[in-house]
Amino acid sequence: MYIDSGGGGSAGFGAIGESMKAFAGAAAAGAFAINESGGQALLNAIRDMKDWVDERQQDLQVLTYEPPLGSSHGANTMKSFVPQVATDGQGFITMLMKFRESLTDAEQGINDAMRNYRALDERGSTKLRST
């Protein structure tokens, strides 16, 4: 029998969410830069993933209901377990929505890093023109 040691779930996702916030903060502080083509490729991937999650939200609601499994002891046990696994603090839908939120931080970080690149590029070209 598998017993979860608590290493994943919301604690694990919390670390990912915090990492994404740190990524966005570092970009805002000018810690790194991304060129336009690389940034646009990343932004497209982020937007595609956000769209994918958004398009699945309604379909995933079926996981929040008890499935019609019958009336056996096993079925009755599983009926309440399915929605719990989908919606509790570590549930699939809960984690998917937290992932979706983290994509907004990633998008902001990429935009800031692209601004950093443009600023660095402008400073470099200004230096070259002045010499």
Coordinates of N, CA and C in Angstrom, one line a residue:
M1 N 0.8 -1.2 0.0 CA 0.0 0.0 0.0 C 0.9 1.2 0.0
Y2 N 0.6 2.2 -0.9 CA 1.3 3.4 -1.0 C 0.9 4.4 0.1
I3 N 1.8 5.0 0.8 CA 1.4 6.1 1.8 C 2.2 7.3 1.4
D4 N 1.5 8.4 1.1 CA 2.1 9.6 0.7 C 2.9 10.2 1.8
S5 N 4.2 10.5 1.6 CA 5.0 11.1 2.6 C 4.9 12.6 2.8
G6 N 4.0 13.2 1.9 CA 3.8 14.6 2.0 C 4.8 15.4 1.2
G7 N 5.6 14.8 0.4 CA 6.6 15.5 -0.4 C 6.1 16.2 -1.6
G8 N 4.9 15.9 -2.1 CA 4.4 16.6 -3.3 C 3.2 17.4 -2.9
G9 N 2.1 17.3 -3.7 CA 0.9 18.0 -3.4 C 1.0 19.5 -3.4
S10 N 0.2 20.1 -2.5 CA 0.2 21.5 -2.5 C 1.5 22.1 -2.0
A11 N 2.2 21.3 -1.1 CA 3.5 21.8 -0.6 C 4.5 21.9 -1.8
G12 N 4.5 20.8 -2.7 CA 5.3 20.8 -3.9 C 4.9 21.9 -4.8
F13 N 3.6 22.1 -5.0 CA 3.2 23.1 -5.9 C 3.5 24.5 -5.3
G14 N 3.4 24.6 -4.0 CA 3.7 25.9 -3.4 C 5.1 26.3 -3.8
A15 N 6.0 25.4 -3.8 CA 7.4 25.7 -4.2 C 7.5 26.1 -5.6
I16 N 6.8 25.5 -6.5 CA 6.7 25.9 -7.9 C 6.2 27.3 -8.0
G17 N 5.1 27.6 -7.3 CA 4.5 28.9 -7.4 C 5.4 30.0 -6.9
E18 N 6.1 29.6 -5.8 CA 7.1 30.6 -5.2 C 8.2 30.8 -6.2
S19 N 8.7 29.7 -6.8 CA 9.8 29.9 -7.8 C 9.4 30.8 -8.9
M20 N 8.1 30.6 -9.4 CA 7.6 31.5 -10.5 C 7.6 32.9 -10.1
K21 N 7.1 33.2 -8.8 CA 7.1 34.5 -8.3 C 8.6 35.1 -8.2
A22 N 9.5 34.3 -7.8 CA 10.9 34.7 -7.7 C 11.4 34.9 -9.1
F23 N 11.1 34.1 -10.1 CA 11.5 34.3 -11.5 C 11.0 35.7 -11.9
A24 N 9.7 36.0 -11.7 CA 9.1 37.2 -12.2 C 9.8 38.4 -11.4
G25 N 10.1 38.2 -10.1 CA 10.7 39.3 -9.4 C 12.1 39.5 -9.9
A26 N 12.9 38.5 -10.2 CA 14.2 38.6 -10.7 C 14.2 39.4 -12.0
A27 N 13.3 39.0 -12.9 CA 13.2 39.7 -14.2 C 12.8 41.2 -14.0
A28 N 11.9 41.5 -13.1 CA 11.5 42.9 -12.8 C 12.7 43.7 -12.3
A29 N 13.6 43.0 -11.5 CA 14.8 43.7 -11.0 C 15.9 43.7 -12.0
G30 N 15.7 43.2 -13.2 CA 16.8 43.3 -14.2 C 17.9 42.2 -14.1
A31 N 17.6 41.1 -13.4 CA 18.6 40.1 -13.2 C 18.9 39.3 -14.4
F32 N 18.0 39.3 -15.4 CA 18.3 38.6 -16.6 C 17.5 39.2 -17.8
A33 N 17.8 38.9 -19.0 CA 17.2 39.5 -20.2 C 16.9 38.3 -21.2
I34 N 15.9 38.5 -22.0 CA 15.5 37.6 -23.0 C 15.2 38.4 -24.3
N35 N 15.8 37.9 -25.4 CA 15.6 38.6 -26.6 C 14.1 38.5 -27.1
E36 N 13.8 39.3 -28.1 CA 12.4 39.3 -28.6 C 11.9 37.9 -29.1
S37 N 12.7 37.3 -30.0 CA 12.2 36.1 -30.6 C 12.1 35.0 -29.5
G38 N 13.1 34.9 -28.6 CA 13.0 33.9 -27.5 C 11.8 34.2 -26.6
G39 N 11.7 35.4 -26.3 CA 10.6 35.8 -25.4 C 9.2 35.5 -26.0
Q40 N 9.0 35.8 -27.3 CA 7.8 35.6 -27.9 C 7.4 34.1 -28.0
A41 N 8.5 33.3 -28.2 CA 8.3 31.8 -28.2 C 7.8 31.4 -26.8
L42 N 8.4 31.9 -25.8 CA 8.0 31.5 -24.4 C 6.6 32.0 -24.1
L43 N 6.3 33.3 -24.5 CA 5.0 33.8 -24.3 C 3.9 33.0 -25.0
N44 N 4.2 32.6 -26.3 CA 3.2 31.8 -27.0 C 2.9 30.5 -26.3
A45 N 4.0 29.8 -25.8 CA 3.8 28.6 -25.1 C 3.0 28.8 -23.8
I46 N 3.3 29.9 -23.1 CA 2.5 30.2 -21.9 C 1.1 30.4 -22.2
R47 N 0.8 31.2 -23.2 CA -0.6 31.5 -23.6 C -1.3 30.3 -24.1
D48 N -0.6 29.4 -24.8 CA -1.2 28.2 -25.3 C -1.6 27.3 -24.1
M49 N -0.7 27.2 -23.1 CA -1.1 26.4 -21.9 C -2.2 27.1 -21.1
K50 N -2.2 28.4 -21.0 CA -3.3 29.0 -20.3 C -4.7 28.7 -21.0
D51 N -4.6 28.8 -22.3 CA -5.8 28.6 -23.1 C -6.3 27.1 -22.9
W52 N -5.3 26.2 -22.9 CA -5.6 24.8 -22.8 C -6.3 24.5 -21.4
V53 N -5.8 25.1 -20.4 CA -6.4 25.0 -19.0 C -7.8 25.6 -19.0
D54 N -7.9 26.8 -19.6 CA -9.2 27.5 -19.6 C -10.3 26.6 -20.4
E55 N -9.9 26.0 -21.5 CA -10.8 25.3 -22.3 C -11.2 24.0 -21.6
R56 N -10.5 23.5 -20.7 CA -10.8 22.2 -20.0 C -11.6 22.4 -18.7
Q57 N -11.7 23.6 -18.2 CA -12.3 23.8 -16.9 C -13.7 23.3 -16.8
Q58 N -14.6 23.5 -17.8 CA -15.9 23.0 -17.8 C -16.0 21.5 -17.8
D59 N -15.1 20.9 -18.7 CA -15.1 19.4 -18.8 C -14.7 18.8 -17.5
L60 N -13.7 19.4 -16.8 CA -13.2 18.9 -15.6 C -14.2 18.9 -14.4
Q61 N -15.3 19.7 -14.6 CA -16.3 19.8 -13.5 C -17.0 18.4 -13.3
V62 N -16.9 17.5 -14.2 CA -17.5 16.2 -14.1 C -16.8 15.5 -12.9
L63 N -15.5 15.8 -12.7 CA -14.8 15.2 -11.6 C -15.2 15.6 -10.2
T64 N -16.0 16.7 -10.1 CA -16.4 17.2 -8.8 C -17.7 16.5 -8.3
Y65 N -18.3 15.6 -9.2 CA -19.5 14.9 -8.8 C -19.2 13.5 -8.5
E66 N -20.0 12.9 -7.6 CA -19.9 11.5 -7.3 C -20.3 10.7 -8.6
P67 N -19.4 9.8 -9.0 CA -19.8 9.0 -10.2 C -20.8 7.9 -9.9
P68 N -21.7 7.6 -10.9 CA -22.7 6.5 -10.6 C -22.0 5.1 -10.8
L69 N -21.5 4.7 -9.7 CA -20.7 3.4 -9.7 C -21.5 2.2 -9.2
G70 N -22.7 2.4 -8.7 CA -23.5 1.3 -8.2 C -23.6 1.4 -6.7
S71 N -24.0 0.3 -6.1 CA -24.3 0.3 -4.7 C -23.5 -0.6 -3.8
S72 N -22.5 -1.2 -4.4 CA -21.7 -2.2 -3.6 C -20.9 -1.4 -2.6
H73 N -20.3 -2.1 -1.6 CA -19.5 -1.4 -0.6 C -18.3 -0.7 -1.3
G74 N -17.6 -1.3 -2.2 CA -16.5 -0.7 -2.9 C -17.0 0.5 -3.7
A75 N -18.1 0.4 -4.4 CA -18.6 1.6 -5.2 C -18.9 2.7 -4.3
N76 N -19.6 2.4 -3.1 CA -19.9 3.5 -2.2 C -18.7 4.2 -1.6
T77 N -17.7 3.4 -1.4 CA -16.4 4.0 -0.9 C -15.8 4.9 -2.0
M78 N -15.8 4.4 -3.2 CA -15.1 5.2 -4.3 C -15.9 6.5 -4.6
K79 N -17.2 6.4 -4.5 CA -18.1 7.6 -4.9 C -17.6 8.9 -4.3
S80 N -17.4 8.9 -3.0 CA -17.0 10.1 -2.4 C -15.5 10.4 -2.6
F81 N -14.7 9.4 -2.9 CA -13.3 9.6 -3.0 C -13.0 10.3 -4.3
V82 N -13.7 10.1 -5.4 CA -13.4 10.7 -6.7 C -13.5 12.2 -6.6
P83 N -14.6 12.8 -6.1 CA -14.6 14.3 -6.1 C -13.5 14.8 -5.1
Q84 N -13.2 14.1 -4.0 CA -12.2 14.6 -3.1 C -10.9 14.7 -3.8
V85 N -10.5 13.6 -4.5 CA -9.2 13.6 -5.2 C -9.1 14.8 -6.2
A86 N -10.2 15.2 -6.8 CA -10.2 16.2 -7.8 C -10.2 17.6 -7.1
T87 N -10.8 17.8 -5.9 CA -11.0 19.1 -5.5 C -10.4 19.5 -4.1
D88 N -9.9 18.6 -3.4 CA -9.3 18.9 -2.1 C -8.1 19.8 -2.2
G89 N -7.4 20.1 -1.1 CA -6.3 21.0 -1.2 C -5.1 20.5 -2.0
Q90 N -5.1 19.3 -2.3 CA -4.0 18.7 -3.1 C -4.6 18.1 -4.4
G91 N -5.9 18.3 -4.6 CA -6.6 17.7 -5.7 C -6.2 18.2 -7.1
F92 N -6.5 17.4 -8.1 CA -6.1 17.6 -9.5 C -6.6 19.0 -9.9
I93 N -7.8 19.3 -9.8 CA -8.4 20.6 -10.2 C -7.7 21.7 -9.5
T94 N -7.6 21.6 -8.2 CA -7.0 22.6 -7.3 C -5.5 22.9 -7.8
M95 N -4.8 21.9 -8.1 CA -3.4 22.1 -8.5 C -3.3 22.6 -9.9
L96 N -4.3 22.2 -10.8 CA -4.3 22.8 -12.1 C -4.6 24.3 -12.1
M97 N -5.5 24.7 -11.3 CA -5.8 26.1 -11.2 C -4.6 26.9 -10.6
K98 N -3.9 26.3 -9.6 CA -2.7 27.0 -9.1 C -1.6 27.1 -10.2
F99 N -1.5 26.0 -11.0 CA -0.6 26.1 -12.1 C -1.0 27.2 -13.1
R100 N -2.2 27.3 -13.3 CA -2.7 28.4 -14.2 C -2.4 29.7 -13.7
E101 N -2.5 29.9 -12.4 CA -2.2 31.2 -11.8 C -0.7 31.5 -11.9
S102 N 0.2 30.5 -11.8 CA 1.6 30.7 -11.9 C 2.0 31.1 -13.3
L103 N 1.2 30.7 -14.3 CA 1.6 31.1 -15.7 C 1.5 32.6 -15.9
T104 N 0.6 33.2 -15.1 CA 0.5 34.7 -15.2 C 1.8 35.3 -14.7
D105 N 2.4 34.8 -13.6 CA 3.6 35.3 -13.1 C 4.7 35.0 -14.1
A106 N 4.7 33.9 -14.7 CA 5.7 33.6 -15.8 C 5.6 34.5 -16.9
E107 N 4.4 34.8 -17.4 CA 4.2 35.8 -18.5 C 4.8 37.1 -18.1
Q108 N 4.5 37.6 -16.9 CA 5.0 38.9 -16.5 C 6.5 38.9 -16.4
G109 N 7.1 37.8 -16.0 CA 8.6 37.7 -15.9 C 9.2 37.7 -17.3
I110 N 8.6 37.1 -18.3 CA 9.1 37.1 -19.6 C 9.0 38.5 -20.2
N111 N 7.9 39.1 -20.0 CA 7.7 40.5 -20.5 C 8.8 41.4 -19.9
D112 N 9.0 41.3 -18.6 CA 10.0 42.1 -18.0 C 11.4 41.8 -18.5
A113 N 11.7 40.5 -18.7 CA 13.0 40.2 -19.2 C 13.2 40.7 -20.7
M114 N 12.2 40.7 -21.5 CA 12.3 41.3 -22.8 C 12.5 42.8 -22.8
R115 N 11.9 43.4 -21.8 CA 12.1 44.9 -21.6 C 13.6 45.1 -21.2
N116 N 14.1 44.2 -20.4 CA 15.5 44.3 -19.9 C 16.4 44.2 -21.1
Y117 N 16.1 43.2 -22.0 CA 16.9 43.0 -23.2 C 16.9 44.2 -24.1
R118 N 15.8 44.8 -24.3 CA 15.7 46.0 -25.1 C 16.5 47.2 -24.5
A119 N 16.4 47.3 -23.2 CA 17.2 48.4 -22.5 C 18.7 48.1 -22.6
L120 N 19.1 46.9 -22.4 CA 20.5 46.6 -22.6 C 21.0 46.8 -24.0
D121 N 20.2 46.4 -24.9 CA 20.5 46.6 -26.3 C 20.7 48.1 -26.7
E122 N 19.7 48.9 -26.1 CA 19.8 50.4 -26.4 C 21.0 51.0 -25.7
R123 N 21.4 50.5 -24.5 CA 22.6 51.1 -23.8 C 23.8 50.7 -24.6
G124 N 23.8 49.4 -25.1 CA 25.0 49.0 -25.9 C 25.2 49.8 -27.2
S125 N 24.0 50.0 -27.9 CA 24.1 50.8 -29.1 C 24.5 52.3 -28.8
T126 N 24.0 52.8 -27.7 CA 24.4 54.2 -27.4 C 25.9 54.3 -27.1
K127 N 26.4 53.3 -26.4 CA 27.9 53.3 -26.1 C 28.6 53.2 -27.4
L128 N 28.2 52.4 -28.4 CA 28.9 52.3 -29.6 C 28.9 53.6 -30.4
R129 N 27.7 54.2 -30.4 CA 27.6 55.5 -31.2 C 28.4 56.6 -30.5
S130 N 28.6 56.5 -29.2 CA 29.4 57.6 -28.6 C 30.9 57.4 -28.6
T131 N 31.3 56.3 -29.1 CA 32.8 56.0 -29.2 C 33.4 56.3 -30.5

